[in-house]
């Protein structure tokens, strides 16, 4: 199936099996009028409802003296399971002490910037944002087209603050089965039960399996009736960390050390002391500072991770590869789930020797939308 429904109880792009490509864009809101902010969200919702279903933006005029409504580069491409997921950053509620839209009292308590952490070197240009669009698709041009056209629709009301592109190698996609078909169709036949590998060569996302059940999502991901503002029920919160991975250093590290760093085997993904990727983790068999041992803690906190690898050429300062992870996790509460896990990792994780966090952002991801309504409408109700 190449089309993911846009309308529903929850926004798409959260529990949707991961597509191969990501375009993630954070925006600063420029207007100070609540009415214009609402108009923007309504326009984004209508455009997203069309583009995710594989339709171009509708022409409002037949005048060839005007620029076309749709920029055109997705014409003829399959919908490629495009999902568009929208979020609200803390700055929408109060920025530099100013409540621009009269929304300050509606901010969820948990929606606060991640506090400073040890060992991070954050670049303000890669932090924050009032609004977020996560575009995921099995075709990179389909994902970029969506963000480009939504950015264009925002002209004057919001401007891009930072943008990251990401990708995942999808096991089973495009090859081994006789080939043929478009890239989109090939990715559509990817084996979604197989875990993709990150740029350190390890399977990444294994532990999500226990979160991706009805009970797991209710417990760890969806905002419930007792969780705070009613307008967020059925929504979730997104944590973004832009993390550079020092590939050259990693590639000079022995296989033993690589495996000790995570506490899992590189080829199979199995935890130490087990043989299958999905065998239970026995923390006692993992080094004290192994990533999996620290990330897991006592097992009570779980996150739904949905990150993508990025490669941005060469870092001109060092001549080394600028590559890493656009870490994304969805959770029901940022302060109770994400922050303590991140702190544990930043203080003790063996992985820190090979990584560097350079950006950070958090967003409230409102619940899904119904036809006739717009994303986040409940916030203004
Ligand atoms: C598990 C890689 C950063 C949270 C894992 C696993 C790998 C991995 C290979 C084991 C397989 C799996 O369950 O997915 C990485 C890399 C990172 C990174 C390469 C940075 C470049 C982070 C960050 C957080 C995090 C910043 C959260 C603050 C977790 C969690 C687990 C996990 C919660 C599952 C632990 C469990 O319950 O078994 N990560 N990770 N990771 N990671 Fe990371």
mmCIF file of C-alpha atoms and ligand atoms in Angstrom:
data_model
loop_
_atom_site.group_PDB
_atom_site.id
_atom_site.type_symbol
_atom_site.label_atom_id
_atom_site.label_comp_id
_atom_site.label_asym_id
_atom_site.label_seq_id
_atom_site.Cartn_x
_atom_site.Cartn_y
_atom_site.Cartn_z
ATOM 1 C CA UNK A 1 0.000 0.000 0.000
ATOM 2 C CA UNK A 2 1.493 3.321 -1.010
ATOM 3 C CA UNK A 3 -0.994 5.631 0.671
ATOM 4 C CA UNK A 4 -1.147 6.201 4.421
ATOM 5 C CA UNK A 5 -4.438 7.748 5.612
ATOM 6 C CA UNK A 6 -4.005 11.365 6.742
ATOM 7 C CA UNK A 7 -7.080 11.685 8.972
ATOM 8 C CA UNK A 8 -7.515 9.629 12.128
ATOM 9 C CA UNK A 9 -7.415 9.465 15.891
ATOM 10 C CA UNK A 10 -3.634 9.988 15.952
ATOM 11 C CA UNK A 11 -1.397 11.752 13.454
ATOM 12 C CA UNK A 12 0.334 9.472 10.964
ATOM 13 C CA UNK A 13 4.134 9.147 10.994
ATOM 14 C CA UNK A 14 4.366 7.981 14.610
ATOM 15 C CA UNK A 15 3.390 4.318 14.592
ATOM 16 C CA UNK A 16 3.573 4.106 10.777
ATOM 17 C CA UNK A 17 6.273 1.555 9.840
ATOM 18 C CA UNK A 18 9.289 3.697 9.062
ATOM 19 C CA UNK A 19 9.609 4.970 5.517
ATOM 20 C CA UNK A 20 13.069 5.127 3.933
ATOM 21 C CA UNK A 21 13.431 8.935 3.906
ATOM 22 C CA UNK A 22 12.953 11.846 6.281
ATOM 23 C CA UNK A 23 12.783 15.601 5.841
ATOM 24 C CA UNK A 24 12.436 17.295 9.218
ATOM 25 C CA UNK A 25 11.867 21.051 9.336
ATOM 26 C CA UNK A 26 11.465 23.379 12.322
ATOM 27 C CA UNK A 27 9.987 26.849 11.839
ATOM 28 C CA UNK A 28 10.017 30.181 13.622
ATOM 29 C CA UNK A 29 6.587 31.789 13.563
ATOM 30 C CA UNK A 30 6.891 35.346 12.241
ATOM 31 C CA UNK A 31 3.339 36.590 12.561
ATOM 32 C CA UNK A 32 2.129 37.770 15.967
ATOM 33 C CA UNK A 33 -1.572 37.340 15.144
ATOM 34 C CA UNK A 34 -3.332 34.222 16.416
ATOM 35 C CA UNK A 35 -5.682 34.416 13.416
ATOM 36 C CA UNK A 36 -2.792 34.161 10.982
ATOM 37 C CA UNK A 37 -1.328 31.236 12.912
ATOM 38 C CA UNK A 38 -4.672 29.429 12.653
ATOM 39 C CA UNK A 39 -4.898 30.242 8.927
ATOM 40 C CA UNK A 40 -1.445 28.722 8.472
ATOM 41 C CA UNK A 41 -2.373 25.526 10.316
ATOM 42 C CA UNK A 42 -5.568 25.254 8.284
ATOM 43 C CA UNK A 43 -3.660 25.719 5.020
ATOM 44 C CA UNK A 44 -1.019 23.168 6.087
ATOM 45 C CA UNK A 45 -3.707 20.640 7.046
ATOM 46 C CA UNK A 46 -5.533 20.969 3.724
ATOM 47 C CA UNK A 47 -2.321 20.719 1.720
ATOM 48 C CA UNK A 48 -1.116 17.732 3.771
ATOM 49 C CA UNK A 49 -4.427 15.916 3.302
ATOM 50 C CA UNK A 50 -3.937 16.190 -0.464
ATOM 51 C CA UNK A 51 -0.217 15.564 -0.820
ATOM 52 C CA UNK A 52 -0.229 12.464 1.415
ATOM 53 C CA UNK A 53 -2.894 10.986 -0.864
ATOM 54 C CA UNK A 54 -0.721 11.620 -3.918
ATOM 55 C CA UNK A 55 -2.589 14.695 -5.186
ATOM 56 C CA UNK A 56 -0.908 17.948 -6.260
ATOM 57 C CA UNK A 57 -1.937 21.262 -4.722
ATOM 58 C CA UNK A 58 -5.017 22.597 -6.538
ATOM 59 C CA UNK A 59 -4.590 25.442 -9.003
ATOM 60 C CA UNK A 60 -6.433 28.524 -7.806
ATOM 61 C CA UNK A 61 -6.205 30.185 -11.196
ATOM 62 C CA UNK A 62 -5.536 29.276 -14.797
ATOM 63 C CA UNK A 63 -3.388 32.335 -15.361
ATOM 64 C CA UNK A 64 -0.037 31.333 -16.771
ATOM 65 C CA UNK A 65 1.297 34.740 -15.737
ATOM 66 C CA UNK A 66 1.284 33.446 -12.121
ATOM 67 C CA UNK A 67 3.552 30.808 -10.572
ATOM 68 C CA UNK A 68 1.883 27.365 -10.502
ATOM 69 C CA UNK A 69 0.169 26.354 -7.222
ATOM 70 C CA UNK A 70 2.207 23.167 -6.976
ATOM 71 C CA UNK A 71 5.954 23.242 -7.581
ATOM 72 C CA UNK A 72 5.618 20.082 -9.673
ATOM 73 C CA UNK A 73 8.531 17.810 -8.808
ATOM 74 C CA UNK A 74 6.287 15.111 -7.347
ATOM 75 C CA UNK A 75 4.008 14.874 -10.410
ATOM 76 C CA UNK A 76 4.036 11.300 -11.658
ATOM 77 C CA UNK A 77 5.763 9.968 -8.544
ATOM 78 C CA UNK A 78 3.872 7.472 -6.360
ATOM 79 C CA UNK A 79 2.549 8.730 -2.967
ATOM 80 C CA UNK A 80 5.385 6.614 -1.489
ATOM 81 C CA UNK A 81 3.617 6.268 1.913
ATOM 82 C CA UNK A 82 4.137 9.982 2.554
ATOM 83 C CA UNK A 83 3.203 11.039 6.078
ATOM 84 C CA UNK A 84 3.222 14.623 7.382
ATOM 85 C CA UNK A 85 3.306 15.047 11.141
ATOM 86 C CA UNK A 86 2.942 18.491 12.744
ATOM 87 C CA UNK A 87 4.212 19.701 16.131
ATOM 88 C CA UNK A 88 4.223 22.768 18.384
ATOM 89 C CA UNK A 89 7.383 23.913 20.192
ATOM 90 C CA UNK A 90 7.511 25.692 23.568
ATOM 91 C CA UNK A 91 8.096 29.023 21.770
ATOM 92 C CA UNK A 92 4.541 28.988 20.451
ATOM 93 C CA UNK A 93 3.328 29.416 24.027
ATOM 94 C CA UNK A 94 5.929 31.884 25.222
ATOM 95 C CA UNK A 95 9.054 33.144 23.526
ATOM 96 C CA UNK A 96 11.594 35.537 25.052
ATOM 97 C CA UNK A 97 9.070 36.163 27.825
ATOM 98 C CA UNK A 98 6.317 37.174 25.392
ATOM 99 C CA UNK A 99 3.018 35.313 25.000
ATOM 100 C CA UNK A 100 2.450 36.272 21.363
ATOM 101 C CA UNK A 101 -0.754 34.330 20.783
ATOM 102 C CA UNK A 102 -2.409 34.282 24.225
ATOM 103 C CA UNK A 103 -1.605 30.566 24.500
ATOM 104 C CA UNK A 104 0.730 30.558 27.540
ATOM 105 C CA UNK A 105 -1.872 29.080 29.897
ATOM 106 C CA UNK A 106 -2.476 26.200 27.470
ATOM 107 C CA UNK A 107 1.124 24.946 27.389
ATOM 108 C CA UNK A 108 1.418 21.351 28.589
ATOM 109 C CA UNK A 109 3.679 21.261 31.673
ATOM 110 C CA UNK A 110 5.911 18.657 30.120
ATOM 111 C CA UNK A 111 6.612 20.787 27.002
ATOM 112 C CA UNK A 112 9.818 22.474 28.147
ATOM 113 C CA UNK A 113 13.206 22.647 26.491
ATOM 114 C CA UNK A 114 15.510 19.818 27.479
ATOM 115 C CA UNK A 115 17.760 21.111 30.280
ATOM 116 C CA UNK A 116 21.505 21.448 29.630
ATOM 117 C CA UNK A 117 23.272 18.082 29.670
ATOM 118 C CA UNK A 118 26.876 17.085 30.250
ATOM 119 C CA UNK A 119 29.049 16.532 27.156
ATOM 120 C CA UNK A 120 26.858 18.395 24.707
ATOM 121 C CA UNK A 121 27.980 21.195 22.391
ATOM 122 C CA UNK A 122 24.686 22.605 21.159
ATOM 123 C CA UNK A 123 24.558 25.007 18.239
ATOM 124 C CA UNK A 124 21.571 27.374 18.672
ATOM 125 C CA UNK A 125 20.986 27.189 14.922
ATOM 126 C CA UNK A 126 20.082 23.494 15.392
ATOM 127 C CA UNK A 127 17.902 23.978 18.486
ATOM 128 C CA UNK A 128 14.275 24.824 19.148
ATOM 129 C CA UNK A 129 11.562 25.919 16.744
ATOM 130 C CA UNK A 130 7.951 27.055 17.196
ATOM 131 C CA UNK A 131 6.487 24.599 14.678
ATOM 132 C CA UNK A 132 7.658 21.299 13.267
ATOM 133 C CA UNK A 133 6.944 19.282 10.157
ATOM 134 C CA UNK A 134 8.145 15.690 9.935
ATOM 135 C CA UNK A 135 7.828 14.412 6.372
ATOM 136 C CA UNK A 136 8.548 10.713 5.833
ATOM 137 C CA UNK A 137 8.254 8.870 2.516
ATOM 138 C CA UNK A 138 9.800 6.007 0.592
ATOM 139 C CA UNK A 139 10.887 8.503 -2.074
ATOM 140 C CA UNK A 140 13.187 11.399 -1.060
ATOM 141 C CA UNK A 141 11.754 13.767 -3.661
ATOM 142 C CA UNK A 142 8.188 13.148 -2.447
ATOM 143 C CA UNK A 143 9.241 14.024 1.124
ATOM 144 C CA UNK A 144 11.145 17.130 0.036
ATOM 145 C CA UNK A 145 8.340 18.279 -2.257
ATOM 146 C CA UNK A 146 5.915 18.227 0.670
ATOM 147 C CA UNK A 147 8.130 20.312 2.948
ATOM 148 C CA UNK A 148 9.002 22.712 0.147
ATOM 149 C CA UNK A 149 5.352 23.355 -0.681
ATOM 150 C CA UNK A 150 4.300 23.700 2.968
ATOM 151 C CA UNK A 151 7.153 26.175 3.514
ATOM 152 C CA UNK A 152 5.975 28.124 0.500
ATOM 153 C CA UNK A 153 2.432 28.179 1.885
ATOM 154 C CA UNK A 154 3.845 29.657 5.108
ATOM 155 C CA UNK A 155 5.546 32.626 3.417
ATOM 156 C CA UNK A 156 5.325 35.672 5.660
ATOM 157 C CA UNK A 157 3.825 33.685 8.570
ATOM 158 C CA UNK A 158 6.654 31.249 9.388
ATOM 159 C CA UNK A 159 10.222 30.630 8.197
ATOM 160 C CA UNK A 160 12.437 27.556 8.389
ATOM 161 C CA UNK A 161 14.817 27.611 11.356
ATOM 162 C CA UNK A 162 16.606 24.331 10.689
ATOM 163 C CA UNK A 163 16.073 21.382 8.396
ATOM 164 C CA UNK A 164 17.579 17.900 8.416
ATOM 165 C CA UNK A 165 17.323 15.141 5.839
ATOM 166 C CA UNK A 166 17.641 11.507 6.834
ATOM 167 C CA UNK A 167 17.551 8.015 5.398
ATOM 168 C CA UNK A 168 17.369 4.389 6.451
ATOM 169 C CA UNK A 169 18.560 1.306 4.629
ATOM 170 C CA UNK A 170 15.457 -0.863 4.425
ATOM 171 C CA UNK A 171 16.204 -4.585 4.579
ATOM 172 C CA UNK A 172 14.509 -6.378 1.717
ATOM 173 C CA UNK A 173 13.918 -3.246 -0.351
ATOM 174 C CA UNK A 174 15.012 -3.052 -3.981
ATOM 175 C CA UNK A 175 16.943 -6.179 -4.810
ATOM 176 C CA UNK A 176 17.086 -9.917 -4.453
ATOM 177 C CA UNK A 177 13.550 -10.329 -5.767
ATOM 178 C CA UNK A 178 14.177 -9.865 -9.438
ATOM 179 C CA UNK A 179 14.491 -6.097 -9.329
ATOM 180 C CA UNK A 180 12.311 -3.897 -11.465
ATOM 181 C CA UNK A 181 9.723 -1.387 -10.352
ATOM 182 C CA UNK A 182 10.318 2.118 -9.164
ATOM 183 C CA UNK A 183 12.341 2.948 -6.078
ATOM 184 C CA UNK A 184 9.074 3.691 -4.318
ATOM 185 C CA UNK A 185 7.543 0.346 -5.183
ATOM 186 C CA UNK A 186 10.693 -1.487 -4.138
ATOM 187 C CA UNK A 187 10.775 0.218 -0.758
ATOM 188 C CA UNK A 188 7.092 -0.602 -0.384
ATOM 189 C CA UNK A 189 7.994 -4.282 -0.424
ATOM 190 C CA UNK A 190 10.660 -3.874 2.265
ATOM 191 C CA UNK A 191 10.505 -6.385 5.087
ATOM 192 C CA UNK A 192 9.235 -4.186 7.875
ATOM 193 C CA UNK A 193 9.872 -6.844 10.466
ATOM 194 C CA UNK A 194 13.588 -6.376 9.961
ATOM 195 C CA UNK A 195 15.370 -3.716 11.966
ATOM 196 C CA UNK A 196 17.369 -1.151 9.962
ATOM 197 C CA UNK A 197 21.024 -0.543 10.861
ATOM 198 C CA UNK A 198 22.530 2.780 11.935
ATOM 199 C CA UNK A 199 25.826 4.178 10.600
ATOM 200 C CA UNK A 200 27.783 2.309 13.297
ATOM 201 C CA UNK A 201 26.480 -0.857 11.618
ATOM 202 C CA UNK A 202 24.213 -1.967 14.482
ATOM 203 C CA UNK A 203 20.533 -2.836 14.306
ATOM 204 C CA UNK A 204 18.710 0.160 15.747
ATOM 205 C CA UNK A 205 15.109 0.069 16.912
ATOM 206 C CA UNK A 206 14.931 -3.471 18.310
ATOM 207 C CA UNK A 207 13.364 -2.462 21.631
ATOM 208 C CA UNK A 208 10.521 -0.608 19.857
ATOM 209 C CA UNK A 209 8.774 -3.918 19.349
ATOM 210 C CA UNK A 210 7.592 -3.984 22.973
ATOM 211 C CA UNK A 211 6.234 -0.415 22.711
ATOM 212 C CA UNK A 212 4.355 -0.965 19.444
ATOM 213 C CA UNK A 213 1.403 -2.823 20.977
ATOM 214 C CA UNK A 214 -1.946 -1.327 22.048
ATOM 215 C CA UNK A 215 -0.979 -1.577 25.714
ATOM 216 C CA UNK A 216 2.568 -0.333 25.112
ATOM 217 C CA UNK A 217 1.413 2.703 23.145
ATOM 218 C CA UNK A 218 -1.181 3.585 25.779
ATOM 219 C CA UNK A 219 1.395 3.276 28.537
ATOM 220 C CA UNK A 220 4.390 4.948 26.896
ATOM 221 C CA UNK A 221 3.331 7.035 23.881
ATOM 222 C CA UNK A 222 -0.226 8.460 23.730
ATOM 223 C CA UNK A 223 -1.253 11.292 26.023
ATOM 224 C CA UNK A 224 -4.083 9.904 28.169
ATOM 225 C CA UNK A 225 -7.073 11.451 29.956
ATOM 226 C CA UNK A 226 -5.135 12.069 33.190
ATOM 227 C CA UNK A 227 -2.091 13.609 31.499
ATOM 228 C CA UNK A 228 -2.737 17.304 31.195
ATOM 229 C CA UNK A 229 -4.394 19.558 28.677
ATOM 230 C CA UNK A 230 -7.433 18.053 26.989
ATOM 231 C CA UNK A 231 -6.311 19.385 23.598
ATOM 232 C CA UNK A 232 -3.327 16.964 23.701
ATOM 233 C CA UNK A 233 -5.324 13.753 24.367
ATOM 234 C CA UNK A 234 -4.425 11.194 21.753
ATOM 235 C CA UNK A 235 -1.299 13.184 20.931
ATOM 236 C CA UNK A 236 2.279 12.617 22.040
ATOM 237 C CA UNK A 237 5.566 14.504 22.509
ATOM 238 C CA UNK A 238 8.580 14.402 20.224
ATOM 239 C CA UNK A 239 12.199 14.762 21.349
ATOM 240 C CA UNK A 240 14.763 15.610 18.656
ATOM 241 C CA UNK A 241 18.521 15.303 19.155
ATOM 242 C CA UNK A 242 20.903 16.040 16.314
ATOM 243 C CA UNK A 243 23.847 13.728 17.006
ATOM 244 C CA UNK A 244 27.105 13.627 15.043
ATOM 245 C CA UNK A 245 28.717 10.174 14.985
ATOM 246 C CA UNK A 246 32.489 10.062 14.611
ATOM 247 C CA UNK A 247 32.638 7.345 11.977
ATOM 248 C CA UNK A 248 36.423 7.464 11.456
ATOM 249 C CA UNK A 249 37.066 6.861 15.171
ATOM 250 C CA UNK A 250 34.451 4.111 15.325
ATOM 251 C CA UNK A 251 35.924 2.384 12.287
ATOM 252 C CA UNK A 252 39.301 2.108 14.058
ATOM 253 C CA UNK A 253 37.641 0.443 17.065
ATOM 254 C CA UNK A 254 37.781 -3.330 17.503
ATOM 255 C CA UNK A 255 34.648 -5.406 17.038
ATOM 256 C CA UNK A 256 34.855 -6.382 20.724
ATOM 257 C CA UNK A 257 34.857 -2.770 21.825
ATOM 258 C CA UNK A 258 32.046 -1.899 19.411
ATOM 259 C CA UNK A 259 29.872 -4.670 20.838
ATOM 260 C CA UNK A 260 30.757 -3.744 24.449
ATOM 261 C CA UNK A 261 29.672 -0.184 23.709
ATOM 262 C CA UNK A 262 26.105 -1.273 22.972
ATOM 263 C CA UNK A 263 25.877 -4.589 24.850
ATOM 264 C CA UNK A 264 24.560 -6.286 21.714
ATOM 265 C CA UNK A 265 26.178 -8.364 18.949
ATOM 266 C CA UNK A 266 26.856 -6.544 15.712
ATOM 267 C CA UNK A 267 25.762 -9.186 13.215
ATOM 268 C CA UNK A 268 22.656 -10.615 14.878
ATOM 269 C CA UNK A 269 21.690 -7.724 17.159
ATOM 270 C CA UNK A 270 21.315 -10.241 20.002
ATOM 271 C CA UNK A 271 21.894 -8.989 23.557
ATOM 272 C CA UNK A 272 24.948 -10.384 25.379
ATOM 273 C CA UNK A 273 24.258 -13.897 26.621
ATOM 274 C CA UNK A 274 21.533 -14.579 24.032
ATOM 275 C CA UNK A 275 21.420 -15.626 20.376
ATOM 276 C CA UNK A 276 18.443 -13.842 18.805
ATOM 277 C CA UNK A 277 17.879 -10.110 18.332
ATOM 278 C CA UNK A 278 14.576 -10.248 20.183
ATOM 279 C CA UNK A 279 15.701 -12.439 23.081
ATOM 280 C CA UNK A 280 15.240 -10.746 26.454
ATOM 281 C CA UNK A 281 18.025 -8.460 27.669
ATOM 282 C CA UNK A 282 19.753 -9.593 30.877
ATOM 283 C CA UNK A 283 21.280 -6.314 32.135
ATOM 284 C CA UNK A 284 23.660 -8.172 34.454
ATOM 285 C CA UNK A 285 25.467 -9.577 31.389
ATOM 286 C CA UNK A 286 26.074 -6.114 29.896
ATOM 287 C CA UNK A 287 28.956 -3.790 30.826
ATOM 288 C CA UNK A 288 27.891 -1.116 33.341
ATOM 289 C CA UNK A 289 28.363 1.646 30.776
ATOM 290 C CA UNK A 290 26.798 -0.167 27.791
ATOM 291 C CA UNK A 291 24.302 1.963 25.869
ATOM 292 C CA UNK A 292 21.493 -0.588 26.081
ATOM 293 C CA UNK A 293 21.978 -1.181 29.815
ATOM 294 C CA UNK A 294 21.860 2.541 30.630
ATOM 295 C CA UNK A 295 19.072 3.371 28.162
ATOM 296 C CA UNK A 296 16.933 0.598 29.581
ATOM 297 C CA UNK A 297 17.496 1.283 33.297
ATOM 298 C CA UNK A 298 15.051 -0.814 35.309
ATOM 299 C CA UNK A 299 12.849 -1.203 32.229
ATOM 300 C CA UNK A 300 10.011 0.989 33.512
ATOM 301 C CA UNK A 301 10.645 3.841 31.069
ATOM 302 C CA UNK A 302 10.288 3.151 27.352
ATOM 303 C CA UNK A 303 10.423 5.431 24.312
ATOM 304 C CA UNK A 304 9.216 4.935 20.754
ATOM 305 C CA UNK A 305 12.360 5.718 18.733
ATOM 306 C CA UNK A 306 11.960 6.715 15.083
ATOM 307 C CA UNK A 307 15.295 8.262 14.124
ATOM 308 C CA UNK A 308 17.071 8.485 10.755
ATOM 309 C CA UNK A 309 20.718 8.527 9.690
ATOM 310 C CA UNK A 310 22.049 11.654 8.037
ATOM 311 C CA UNK A 311 25.132 12.353 5.938
ATOM 312 C CA UNK A 312 26.009 15.985 5.233
ATOM 313 C CA UNK A 313 29.330 15.648 3.431
ATOM 314 C CA UNK A 314 32.526 16.786 5.116
ATOM 315 C CA UNK A 315 32.841 18.949 8.206
ATOM 316 C CA UNK A 316 34.943 21.828 6.818
ATOM 317 C CA UNK A 317 36.499 22.440 10.253
ATOM 318 C CA UNK A 318 37.961 18.951 10.563
ATOM 319 C CA UNK A 319 37.870 17.382 7.118
ATOM 320 C CA UNK A 320 36.033 14.453 8.689
ATOM 321 C CA UNK A 321 32.681 13.054 7.622
ATOM 322 C CA UNK A 322 29.710 14.981 8.967
ATOM 323 C CA UNK A 323 27.335 12.100 9.585
ATOM 324 C CA UNK A 324 25.196 10.752 12.362
ATOM 325 C CA UNK A 325 21.740 10.271 13.711
ATOM 326 C CA UNK A 326 18.726 12.505 13.662
ATOM 327 C CA UNK A 327 17.416 10.962 16.881
ATOM 328 C CA UNK A 328 13.626 11.109 17.182
ATOM 329 C CA UNK A 329 11.582 9.631 19.987
ATOM 330 C CA UNK A 330 7.887 9.860 20.777
ATOM 331 C CA UNK A 331 6.729 9.625 24.368
ATOM 332 C CA UNK A 332 3.784 10.491 26.570
ATOM 333 C CA UNK A 333 5.840 12.746 28.860
ATOM 334 C CA UNK A 334 9.137 14.447 28.052
ATOM 335 C CA UNK A 335 10.195 15.222 31.602
ATOM 336 C CA UNK A 336 9.375 11.818 33.104
ATOM 337 C CA UNK A 337 10.548 9.654 30.226
ATOM 338 C CA UNK A 338 12.992 11.326 27.871
ATOM 339 C CA UNK A 339 14.953 13.618 30.197
ATOM 340 C CA UNK A 340 16.000 10.992 32.792
ATOM 341 C CA UNK A 341 17.075 8.528 30.074
ATOM 342 C CA UNK A 342 19.069 11.199 28.253
ATOM 343 C CA UNK A 343 20.727 12.338 31.485
ATOM 344 C CA UNK A 344 21.774 8.790 32.352
ATOM 345 C CA UNK A 345 23.242 8.361 28.901
ATOM 346 C CA UNK A 346 25.034 11.709 28.799
ATOM 347 C CA UNK A 347 26.617 11.040 32.177
ATOM 348 C CA UNK A 348 27.771 7.462 31.684
ATOM 349 C CA UNK A 349 27.224 6.020 28.192
ATOM 350 C CA UNK A 350 30.260 4.344 26.595
ATOM 351 C CA UNK A 351 28.838 5.608 23.286
ATOM 352 C CA UNK A 352 29.700 9.201 24.249
ATOM 353 C CA UNK A 353 33.280 8.566 23.172
ATOM 354 C CA UNK A 354 32.048 8.395 19.580
ATOM 355 C CA UNK A 355 29.187 10.899 19.472
ATOM 356 C CA UNK A 356 28.482 14.595 19.901
ATOM 357 C CA UNK A 357 25.040 16.176 20.379
ATOM 358 C CA UNK A 358 24.804 19.460 18.443
ATOM 359 C CA UNK A 359 21.075 20.162 18.381
ATOM 360 C CA UNK A 360 18.028 19.680 20.574
ATOM 361 C CA UNK A 361 14.310 20.400 20.301
ATOM 362 C CA UNK A 362 10.966 19.284 21.728
ATOM 363 C CA UNK A 363 7.477 19.461 20.285
ATOM 364 C CA UNK A 364 3.916 18.697 21.332
ATOM 365 C CA UNK A 365 2.404 16.485 18.634
ATOM 366 C CA UNK A 366 -1.346 17.075 18.798
ATOM 367 C CA UNK A 367 -3.801 14.243 18.121
ATOM 368 C CA UNK A 368 -5.049 13.408 14.635
ATOM 369 C CA UNK A 369 -7.501 15.477 12.613
ATOM 370 C CA UNK A 370 -10.935 14.859 11.062
ATOM 371 C CA UNK A 371 -12.060 16.293 7.700
ATOM 372 C CA UNK A 372 -13.218 19.895 8.164
ATOM 373 C CA UNK A 373 -10.899 20.450 11.115
ATOM 374 C CA UNK A 374 -7.219 21.405 11.239
ATOM 375 C CA UNK A 375 -4.203 20.022 13.082
ATOM 376 C CA UNK A 376 -4.050 21.397 16.622
ATOM 377 C CA UNK A 377 -7.470 23.076 16.399
ATOM 378 C CA UNK A 378 -8.185 22.029 20.005
ATOM 379 C CA UNK A 379 -5.402 24.326 21.196
ATOM 380 C CA UNK A 380 -7.432 27.361 20.134
ATOM 381 C CA UNK A 381 -10.837 26.042 21.289
HETATM 382 C C1 LIG B 1 18.849 1.165 22.127
HETATM 383 C C2 LIG B 1 21.964 3.175 19.020
HETATM 384 C C3 LIG B 1 21.251 7.519 21.067
HETATM 385 C C4 LIG B 1 17.716 5.589 23.752
HETATM 386 C C5 LIG B 1 19.786 1.319 21.145
HETATM 387 C C6 LIG B 1 20.377 0.251 20.378
HETATM 388 C C7 LIG B 1 21.223 0.818 19.503
HETATM 389 C C8 LIG B 1 21.214 2.241 19.716
HETATM 390 C C9 LIG B 1 22.087 0.102 18.461
HETATM 391 C C10 LIG B 1 20.100 -1.260 20.562
HETATM 392 C C11 LIG B 1 19.027 -1.804 19.683
HETATM 393 C C12 LIG B 1 17.660 -1.230 19.950
HETATM 394 O O1 LIG B 1 16.944 -1.610 20.876
HETATM 395 O O2 LIG B 1 17.300 -0.336 19.185
HETATM 396 C C13 LIG B 1 22.064 4.523 19.329
HETATM 397 C C14 LIG B 1 22.978 5.444 18.694
HETATM 398 C C15 LIG B 1 22.776 6.667 19.281
HETATM 399 C C16 LIG B 1 21.738 6.499 20.277
HETATM 400 C C17 LIG B 1 23.961 5.090 17.586
HETATM 401 C C18 LIG B 1 23.449 7.978 19.025
HETATM 402 C C19 LIG B 1 24.141 8.268 17.951
HETATM 403 C C20 LIG B 1 20.207 7.375 21.972
HETATM 404 C C21 LIG B 1 19.616 8.458 22.720
HETATM 405 C C22 LIG B 1 18.611 7.912 23.476
HETATM 406 C C23 LIG B 1 18.590 6.476 23.198
HETATM 407 C C24 LIG B 1 20.031 9.932 22.653
HETATM 408 C C25 LIG B 1 17.636 8.553 24.433
HETATM 409 C C26 LIG B 1 17.870 9.632 25.133
HETATM 410 C C27 LIG B 1 17.720 4.235 23.542
HETATM 411 C C28 LIG B 1 16.765 3.324 24.161
HETATM 412 C C29 LIG B 1 17.105 2.034 23.722
HETATM 413 C C30 LIG B 1 18.239 2.208 22.806
HETATM 414 C C31 LIG B 1 15.639 3.709 25.126
HETATM 415 C C32 LIG B 1 16.414 0.717 24.070
HETATM 416 C C33 LIG B 1 16.999 0.127 25.309
HETATM 417 C C34 LIG B 1 16.256 -1.152 25.672
HETATM 418 O O3 LIG B 1 15.180 -1.048 26.280
HETATM 419 O O4 LIG B 1 16.750 -2.238 25.347
HETATM 420 N N1 LIG B 1 20.314 2.524 20.732
HETATM 421 N N2 LIG B 1 21.335 5.191 20.275
HETATM 422 N N3 LIG B 1 19.579 6.200 22.280
HETATM 423 N N4 LIG B 1 18.570 3.539 22.730
HETATM 424 FE FE1 LIG B 1 19.996 4.354 21.556
#
